[in-house]
mmCIF file of C-alpha atoms in Angstrom:
data_model
loop_
_atom_site.group_PDB
_atom_site.id
_atom_site.type_symbol
_atom_site.label_atom_id
_atom_site.label_comp_id
_atom_site.label_asym_id
_atom_site.label_seq_id
_atom_site.Cartn_x
_atom_site.Cartn_y
_atom_site.Cartn_z
ATOM 1 C CA MET A 262 0.000 0.000 0.000
ATOM 2 C CA LYS A 263 1.484 3.314 -1.080
ATOM 3 C CA LYS A 264 -1.447 5.708 -0.791
ATOM 4 C CA ILE A 265 -1.779 6.393 2.904
ATOM 5 C CA ALA A 266 -3.834 8.769 5.030
ATOM 6 C CA LEU A 267 -1.927 9.903 8.112
ATOM 7 C CA VAL A 268 -3.742 10.899 11.314
ATOM 8 C CA ILE A 269 -1.594 12.482 14.013
ATOM 9 C CA LYS A 270 -1.899 14.197 17.396
ATOM 10 C CA SER A 271 -0.350 17.488 16.281
ATOM 11 C CA ASP A 272 -1.174 19.209 19.578
ATOM 12 C CA LYS A 273 1.720 17.341 21.200
ATOM 13 C CA ASP A 274 5.414 17.799 20.385
ATOM 14 C CA GLU A 275 5.906 14.033 20.569
ATOM 15 C CA GLY A 276 3.192 13.526 17.968
ATOM 16 C CA VAL A 277 4.810 16.008 15.570
ATOM 17 C CA SER A 278 8.274 14.506 16.056
ATOM 18 C CA PHE A 279 7.182 10.950 15.281
ATOM 19 C CA ALA A 280 4.946 12.140 12.452
ATOM 20 C CA LEU A 281 7.970 13.706 10.757
ATOM 21 C CA LYS A 282 9.944 10.459 11.146
ATOM 22 C CA THR A 283 7.007 8.473 9.751
ATOM 23 C CA ILE A 284 6.662 10.832 6.792
ATOM 24 C CA GLN A 285 10.365 10.548 5.970
ATOM 25 C CA ILE A 286 10.262 6.740 6.062
ATOM 26 C CA LEU A 287 7.151 6.504 3.882
ATOM 27 C CA LEU A 288 8.289 9.110 1.345
ATOM 28 C CA ALA A 289 11.549 7.186 0.992
ATOM 29 C CA CYS A 290 9.354 4.228 -0.043
ATOM 30 C CA ASN A 291 7.701 6.392 -2.754
ATOM 31 C CA CYS A 292 4.379 6.663 -0.916
ATOM 32 C CA THR A 293 1.778 9.393 -1.339
ATOM 33 C CA LEU A 294 0.517 10.724 1.982
ATOM 34 C CA TYR A 295 -2.714 12.555 2.763
ATOM 35 C CA LEU A 296 -2.944 14.810 5.820
ATOM 36 C CA LYS A 297 -5.348 17.412 7.144
ATOM 37 C CA THR A 298 -4.790 20.958 5.903
ATOM 38 C CA GLU A 299 -4.315 22.217 9.462
ATOM 39 C CA GLU A 300 -1.203 20.028 9.834
ATOM 40 C CA ARG A 301 0.654 22.010 7.148
ATOM 41 C CA ASN A 302 1.708 24.706 9.614
ATOM 42 C CA VAL A 303 3.338 22.241 12.008
ATOM 43 C CA LEU A 304 4.780 19.728 9.531
ATOM 44 C CA GLY A 305 5.709 21.848 6.514
ATOM 45 C CA GLU A 306 5.756 21.054 2.792
ATOM 46 C CA PHE A 307 7.008 17.792 1.307
ATOM 47 C CA ASP A 308 6.953 16.329 -2.181
ATOM 48 C CA GLY A 309 4.511 13.457 -1.918
ATOM 49 C CA VAL A 310 2.423 14.950 0.900
ATOM 50 C CA VAL A 311 -1.056 16.155 -0.058
ATOM 51 C CA TYR A 312 -2.938 18.377 2.380
ATOM 52 C CA ARG A 313 -6.732 18.221 2.303
ATOM 53 C CA GLU A 314 -9.744 19.113 4.402
ATOM 54 C CA GLU A 315 -10.332 16.621 7.208
ATOM 55 C CA GLY A 316 -13.245 14.832 5.564
ATOM 56 C CA GLN A 317 -11.277 14.270 2.344
ATOM 57 C CA ILE A 318 -8.011 12.711 3.494
ATOM 58 C CA PHE A 319 -9.440 9.184 3.169
ATOM 59 C CA ASP A 320 -10.857 9.649 -0.347
ATOM 60 C CA ASP A 321 -7.886 8.325 -2.366
ATOM 61 C CA ALA A 322 -6.065 6.428 0.371
ATOM 62 C CA GLU A 323 -5.703 2.667 0.579
ATOM 63 C CA CYS A 324 -5.158 2.603 4.348
ATOM 64 C CA VAL A 325 -4.708 4.840 7.380
ATOM 65 C CA ILE A 326 -1.793 5.191 9.773
ATOM 66 C CA VAL A 327 -2.737 6.670 13.144
ATOM 67 C CA LEU A 328 -0.105 8.084 15.489
ATOM 68 C CA GLY A 329 -1.743 8.355 18.880
ATOM 69 C CA GLY A 330 -3.326 6.392 21.686
ATOM 70 C CA ASP A 331 -6.202 3.946 21.489
ATOM 71 C CA GLY A 332 -8.640 6.859 21.713
ATOM 72 C CA THR A 333 -7.270 8.423 18.520
ATOM 73 C CA ILE A 334 -7.408 5.069 16.733
ATOM 74 C CA MET A 335 -10.963 4.539 17.964
ATOM 75 C CA ARG A 336 -12.147 7.955 16.735
ATOM 76 C CA THR A 337 -10.540 7.294 13.351
ATOM 77 C CA ALA A 338 -12.456 4.002 13.112
ATOM 78 C CA HIS A 339 -15.686 6.026 13.365
ATOM 79 C CA LYS A 340 -14.764 8.011 10.253
ATOM 80 C CA THR A 341 -13.491 5.474 7.732
ATOM 81 C CA ARG A 342 -13.794 1.846 6.662
ATOM 82 C CA LEU A 343 -10.186 1.778 5.448
ATOM 83 C CA PRO A 344 -7.727 -0.593 7.163
ATOM 84 C CA ILE A 345 -5.975 1.120 10.092
ATOM 85 C CA LEU A 346 -2.419 0.741 11.373
ATOM 86 C CA GLY A 347 -1.929 2.193 14.837
ATOM 87 C CA ILE A 348 1.387 3.515 16.156
ATOM 88 C CA ASN A 349 1.174 3.872 19.916
ATOM 89 C CA LEU A 350 1.757 7.314 21.395
ATOM 90 C CA GLY A 351 -0.568 6.644 24.309
ATOM 91 C CA ARG A 352 -0.040 5.088 27.723
ATOM 92 C CA ILE A 353 -0.805 1.427 26.997
ATOM 93 C CA GLY A 354 -2.155 1.031 23.468
ATOM 94 C CA TYR A 355 -3.962 -2.307 23.207
ATOM 95 C CA ILE A 356 -5.257 -1.527 19.711
ATOM 96 C CA ALA A 357 -2.029 -0.091 18.279
ATOM 97 C CA GLU A 358 0.158 -2.452 16.255
ATOM 98 C CA LEU A 359 3.515 -0.675 16.481
ATOM 99 C CA GLU A 360 5.489 1.149 19.147
ATOM 100 C CA THR A 361 7.505 4.238 18.293
ATOM 101 C CA ASN A 362 10.756 2.219 18.266
ATOM 102 C CA GLU A 363 9.343 -0.009 15.506
ATOM 103 C CA LEU A 364 8.863 2.545 12.723
ATOM 104 C CA ASN A 365 11.267 0.558 10.540
ATOM 105 C CA LEU A 366 8.500 -2.035 10.186
ATOM 106 C CA LEU A 367 6.478 0.414 8.084
ATOM 107 C CA SER A 368 8.320 -0.985 5.065
ATOM 108 C CA GLU A 369 6.314 -4.196 5.599
ATOM 109 C CA LEU A 370 3.114 -2.207 5.068
ATOM 110 C CA VAL A 371 4.427 -0.656 1.867
ATOM 111 C CA ASN A 372 5.485 -4.085 0.590
ATOM 112 C CA ASP A 373 2.081 -5.627 1.439
ATOM 113 C CA ASN A 374 3.538 -7.968 4.052
ATOM 114 C CA PHE A 375 0.632 -7.779 6.472
ATOM 115 C CA THR A 376 -2.693 -9.289 7.394
ATOM 116 C CA ILE A 377 -5.982 -7.611 8.282
ATOM 117 C CA GLU A 378 -7.874 -8.393 11.472
ATOM 118 C CA ASN A 379 -11.600 -7.610 11.508
ATOM 119 C CA ARG A 380 -12.872 -6.259 14.825
ATOM 120 C CA MET A 381 -16.566 -6.370 15.668
ATOM 121 C CA MET A 382 -18.293 -3.034 16.243
ATOM 122 C CA LEU A 383 -21.619 -2.488 17.957
ATOM 123 C CA SER A 384 -24.412 -0.175 16.906
ATOM 124 C CA TYR A 385 -26.782 1.637 19.240
ATOM 125 C CA ARG A 386 -30.109 3.384 18.735
ATOM 126 C CA VAL A 387 -31.966 5.658 21.131
ATOM 127 C CA MET A 388 -35.768 5.562 21.064
ATOM 128 C CA LYS A 389 -38.178 7.897 22.843
ATOM 129 C CA ASN A 390 -41.792 6.728 23.144
ATOM 130 C CA GLY A 391 -41.181 4.209 20.378
ATOM 131 C CA GLU A 392 -39.781 6.769 17.939
ATOM 132 C CA SER A 393 -36.149 7.125 16.915
ATOM 133 C CA MET A 394 -34.393 10.207 18.271
ATOM 134 C CA GLY A 395 -31.942 10.120 15.361
ATOM 135 C CA LEU A 396 -29.202 9.119 17.779
ATOM 136 C CA ASP A 397 -27.561 6.004 16.394
ATOM 137 C CA ALA A 398 -24.045 5.062 15.353
ATOM 138 C CA SER A 399 -21.443 2.306 15.307
ATOM 139 C CA VAL A 400 -18.710 2.248 17.946
ATOM 140 C CA LEU A 401 -15.599 0.131 18.454
ATOM 141 C CA ASN A 402 -15.183 -0.114 22.232
ATOM 142 C CA GLU A 403 -18.355 0.358 24.251
ATOM 143 C CA VAL A 404 -21.549 2.149 25.083
ATOM 144 C CA VAL A 405 -22.073 3.071 28.714
ATOM 145 C CA LEU A 406 -25.174 4.042 30.666
ATOM 146 C CA SER A 407 -23.723 5.896 33.615
ATOM 147 C CA LYS A 408 -24.693 8.002 36.590
ATOM 148 C CA GLY A 409 -24.927 11.637 35.525
ATOM 149 C CA GLY A 410 -22.654 14.073 37.343
ATOM 150 C CA HIS A 411 -23.325 14.185 41.100
ATOM 151 C CA SER A 412 -26.581 12.281 40.677
ATOM 152 C CA VAL A 413 -27.614 9.524 43.094
ATOM 153 C CA MET A 414 -27.266 5.903 41.968
ATOM 154 C CA PRO A 415 -29.830 5.031 39.272
ATOM 155 C CA GLU A 416 -31.566 1.767 38.452
ATOM 156 C CA ILE A 417 -30.819 0.426 34.964
ATOM 157 C CA GLU A 418 -32.802 -2.366 33.348
ATOM 158 C CA LEU A 419 -31.250 -4.843 30.920
ATOM 159 C CA ILE A 420 -33.355 -6.822 28.438
ATOM 160 C CA CYS A 421 -32.018 -9.439 25.992
ATOM 161 C CA ASN A 422 -34.102 -10.415 22.960
ATOM 162 C CA GLY A 423 -37.241 -9.161 24.681
ATOM 163 C CA GLU A 424 -36.666 -10.992 27.980
ATOM 164 C CA GLU A 425 -35.655 -9.260 31.206
ATOM 165 C CA VAL A 426 -32.137 -10.067 32.380
ATOM 166 C CA GLY A 427 -32.032 -7.916 35.484
ATOM 167 C CA LYS A 428 -32.419 -4.540 37.162
ATOM 168 C CA TYR A 429 -29.192 -3.091 38.463
ATOM 169 C CA PHE A 430 -28.389 -0.434 41.021
ATOM 170 C CA ALA A 431 -24.937 0.753 39.985
ATOM 171 C CA ASP A 432 -23.039 3.815 38.879
ATOM 172 C CA GLY A 433 -23.377 2.434 35.382
ATOM 173 C CA LEU A 434 -23.560 -0.499 32.969
ATOM 174 C CA ILE A 435 -20.897 -0.997 30.314
ATOM 175 C CA CYS A 436 -21.723 -2.836 27.098
ATOM 176 C CA ALA A 437 -18.374 -3.566 25.457
ATOM 177 C CA THR A 438 -17.175 -5.328 22.339
ATOM 178 C CA PRO A 439 -14.309 -7.828 22.654
ATOM 179 C CA THR A 440 -11.971 -5.006 21.606
ATOM 180 C CA GLY A 441 -13.451 -2.817 24.324
ATOM 181 C CA SER A 442 -13.074 -5.569 26.925
ATOM 182 C CA THR A 443 -9.529 -4.327 27.631
ATOM 183 C CA ALA A 444 -10.650 -0.713 28.093
ATOM 184 C CA TYR A 445 -13.204 0.733 30.564
ATOM 185 C CA SER A 446 -14.805 -2.674 31.065
ATOM 186 C CA LEU A 447 -11.499 -4.137 32.273
ATOM 187 C CA SER A 448 -11.071 -1.242 34.722
ATOM 188 C CA ALA A 449 -14.520 -2.019 36.146
ATOM 189 C CA GLY A 450 -13.682 -5.684 36.684
ATOM 190 C CA GLY A 451 -14.977 -7.085 33.412
ATOM 191 C CA SER A 452 -13.738 -10.152 31.578
ATOM 192 C CA ILE A 453 -10.976 -9.999 28.982
ATOM 193 C CA VAL A 454 -12.342 -11.421 25.729
ATOM 194 C CA ASP A 455 -10.436 -12.620 22.674
ATOM 195 C CA PRO A 456 -10.989 -9.903 20.011
ATOM 196 C CA GLY A 457 -11.705 -12.548 17.406
ATOM 197 C CA MET A 458 -14.992 -13.378 19.108
ATOM 198 C CA GLU A 459 -18.327 -11.709 18.416
ATOM 199 C CA CYS A 460 -20.120 -10.988 21.663
ATOM 200 C CA PHE A 461 -21.182 -8.285 24.107
ATOM 201 C CA CYS A 462 -19.578 -7.893 27.519
ATOM 202 C CA ILE A 463 -21.800 -6.380 30.222
ATOM 203 C CA THR A 464 -19.980 -5.007 33.268
ATOM 204 C CA GLN A 465 -21.432 -3.123 36.210
ATOM 205 C CA VAL A 466 -19.700 -0.008 37.519
ATOM 206 C CA CYS A 467 -19.602 0.202 41.328
ATOM 207 C CA PRO A 468 -22.681 -2.014 41.798
ATOM 208 C CA GLN A 469 -24.705 -2.117 45.018
ATOM 209 C CA SER A 470 -24.527 -5.898 45.177
ATOM 210 C CA PHE A 471 -22.285 -8.648 46.554
ATOM 211 C CA TYR A 472 -23.105 -10.799 43.531
ATOM 212 C CA ALA A 473 -22.268 -8.491 40.651
ATOM 213 C CA LYS A 474 -20.536 -10.491 37.912
ATOM 214 C CA PRO A 475 -19.765 -9.702 34.260
ATOM 215 C CA LEU A 476 -22.163 -11.151 31.682
ATOM 216 C CA ILE A 477 -21.333 -12.279 28.146
ATOM 217 C CA PHE A 478 -24.033 -12.259 25.439
ATOM 218 C CA SER A 479 -23.946 -13.614 21.908
ATOM 219 C CA GLY A 480 -23.135 -11.129 19.177
ATOM 220 C CA GLU A 481 -26.475 -12.078 17.598
ATOM 221 C CA SER A 482 -28.373 -10.730 20.622
ATOM 222 C CA ALA A 483 -30.374 -7.528 20.746
ATOM 223 C CA LEU A 484 -29.776 -5.829 24.094
ATOM 224 C CA THR A 485 -32.084 -3.101 25.391
ATOM 225 C CA PHE A 486 -31.277 -0.743 28.248
ATOM 226 C CA LYS A 487 -33.842 1.356 30.123
ATOM 227 C CA LYS A 488 -33.818 3.679 33.077
ATOM 228 C CA GLY A 489 -35.527 1.857 35.951
ATOM 229 C CA LYS A 490 -38.460 3.263 37.898
ATOM 230 C CA ARG A 491 -37.018 2.722 41.386
ATOM 231 C CA GLY A 492 -33.834 4.730 40.956
ATOM 232 C CA HIS A 493 -34.020 8.527 40.947
ATOM 233 C CA GLY A 494 -30.541 9.219 39.576
ATOM 234 C CA ARG A 495 -29.883 10.679 36.152
ATOM 235 C CA VAL A 496 -28.598 8.361 33.415
ATOM 236 C CA HIS A 497 -26.203 9.470 30.682
ATOM 237 C CA LEU A 498 -25.481 7.584 27.470
ATOM 238 C CA VAL A 499 -21.791 7.638 26.512
ATOM 239 C CA ALA A 500 -20.414 5.971 23.346
ATOM 240 C CA ASP A 501 -16.664 5.421 22.953
ATOM 241 C CA GLY A 502 -16.050 8.147 25.506
ATOM 242 C CA ASP A 503 -18.369 10.755 23.966
ATOM 243 C CA PHE A 504 -21.500 11.959 25.781
ATOM 244 C CA ILE A 505 -24.542 11.338 23.575
ATOM 245 C CA THR A 506 -27.674 12.226 25.553
ATOM 246 C CA GLU A 507 -29.467 11.895 28.872
ATOM 247 C CA ILE A 508 -31.739 8.853 29.095
ATOM 248 C CA GLU A 509 -35.204 9.492 30.506
ATOM 249 C CA GLU A 510 -37.608 6.930 31.968
ATOM 250 C CA ASN A 511 -39.467 6.280 28.704
ATOM 251 C CA ASP A 512 -36.325 6.075 26.550
ATOM 252 C CA THR A 513 -34.687 2.855 25.372
ATOM 253 C CA VAL A 514 -31.172 2.208 24.107
ATOM 254 C CA THR A 515 -30.924 -0.829 21.836
ATOM 255 C CA VAL A 516 -27.529 -2.344 21.102
ATOM 256 C CA LYS A 517 -26.787 -4.833 18.324
ATOM 257 C CA LYS A 518 -23.821 -6.060 16.352
ATOM 258 C CA SER A 519 -22.984 -3.461 13.704
ATOM 259 C CA ASP A 520 -23.089 -4.269 10.004
ATOM 260 C CA ILE A 521 -19.611 -2.773 9.690
ATOM 261 C CA SER A 522 -16.315 -3.722 11.318
ATOM 262 C CA THR A 523 -12.988 -2.062 12.014
ATOM 263 C CA LYS A 524 -10.093 -3.435 9.964
ATOM 264 C CA LEU A 525 -6.789 -3.410 11.839
ATOM 265 C CA ILE A 526 -3.529 -3.979 9.987
ATOM 266 C CA LYS A 527 -1.264 -6.604 11.586
ATOM 267 C CA ILE A 528 2.428 -6.594 10.712
ATOM 268 C CA LYS A 529 4.041 -8.364 13.645
ATOM 269 C CA LYS A 530 3.617 -12.058 14.356
ATOM 270 C CA ASN A 531 2.631 -11.623 17.999
ATOM 271 C CA ASN A 532 -0.877 -12.662 19.027
ATOM 272 C CA PHE A 533 -3.457 -11.114 21.339
ATOM 273 C CA TYR A 534 -2.254 -13.072 24.366
ATOM 274 C CA SER A 535 1.383 -12.047 24.071
ATOM 275 C CA VAL A 536 0.301 -8.430 23.650
ATOM 276 C CA MET A 537 -1.956 -8.748 26.687
ATOM 277 C CA ARG A 538 0.854 -10.171 28.821
ATOM 278 C CA SER A 539 3.275 -7.392 27.882
ATOM 279 C CA LYS A 540 0.702 -4.612 28.278
ATOM 280 C CA MET A 541 -0.490 -5.868 31.652
ATOM 281 C CA THR A 542 2.993 -5.350 33.055
ATOM 282 C CA GLU A 543 2.794 -1.655 32.053
ATOM 283 C CA ILE A 544 -0.400 -0.915 33.961
#
């Protein structure tokens, strides 16, 4: 692949420094690079670098390289269906393929020596009184129904395929993909799930129960979340870290497997378990 969109964290000196190194390596391999117009002032002009408006950098590219943390990679996955190669500039970087000391491996991408790993995404839809609120999207990591601000603990109902699963008093419920199982869900005590699986991971946040355990549902399930009647706390819907809306008593949030997936480029031969072992020692 020689037509590459480059997404960087240009608000950090480290991001600019490694972006310049990445650009030099890829231009030496006769690649054409597409970057956002606003990056011109911090990176400068290069033969082979095309600056475009943000929504257009993916138009002619064959893949995307993201220099940043998992959050930057995740937000990029919302914007394009192109394969993504992550270079970790974050703290841990479960989703990223390369570390900053492995930039020499970019030649493998240019020479098509890679595989593509498909990661399940989930889609959510918010309904009010049976009508769509126009709030629906696909996300890579998780959707969360959480306690709003300084609100008291709410009750959240969970329904699977039309049948009640339970009513939970907790600071929140996390519905994560296997990719998201190593993010917020892991921090809340959730299970780590092989990213090759297709399932939903439900984890309670600070539950008021001695028996709170993570739940795993088939990726073919339709999960519905509602604000319970017994709890008086506010409930916020958050998707991949972004606040979406407040959930009222008559609202429902339905989560299903998305029709689209995130394509991650794999260059190294390490597997999920070796990455997990090495990353766990960094936490």
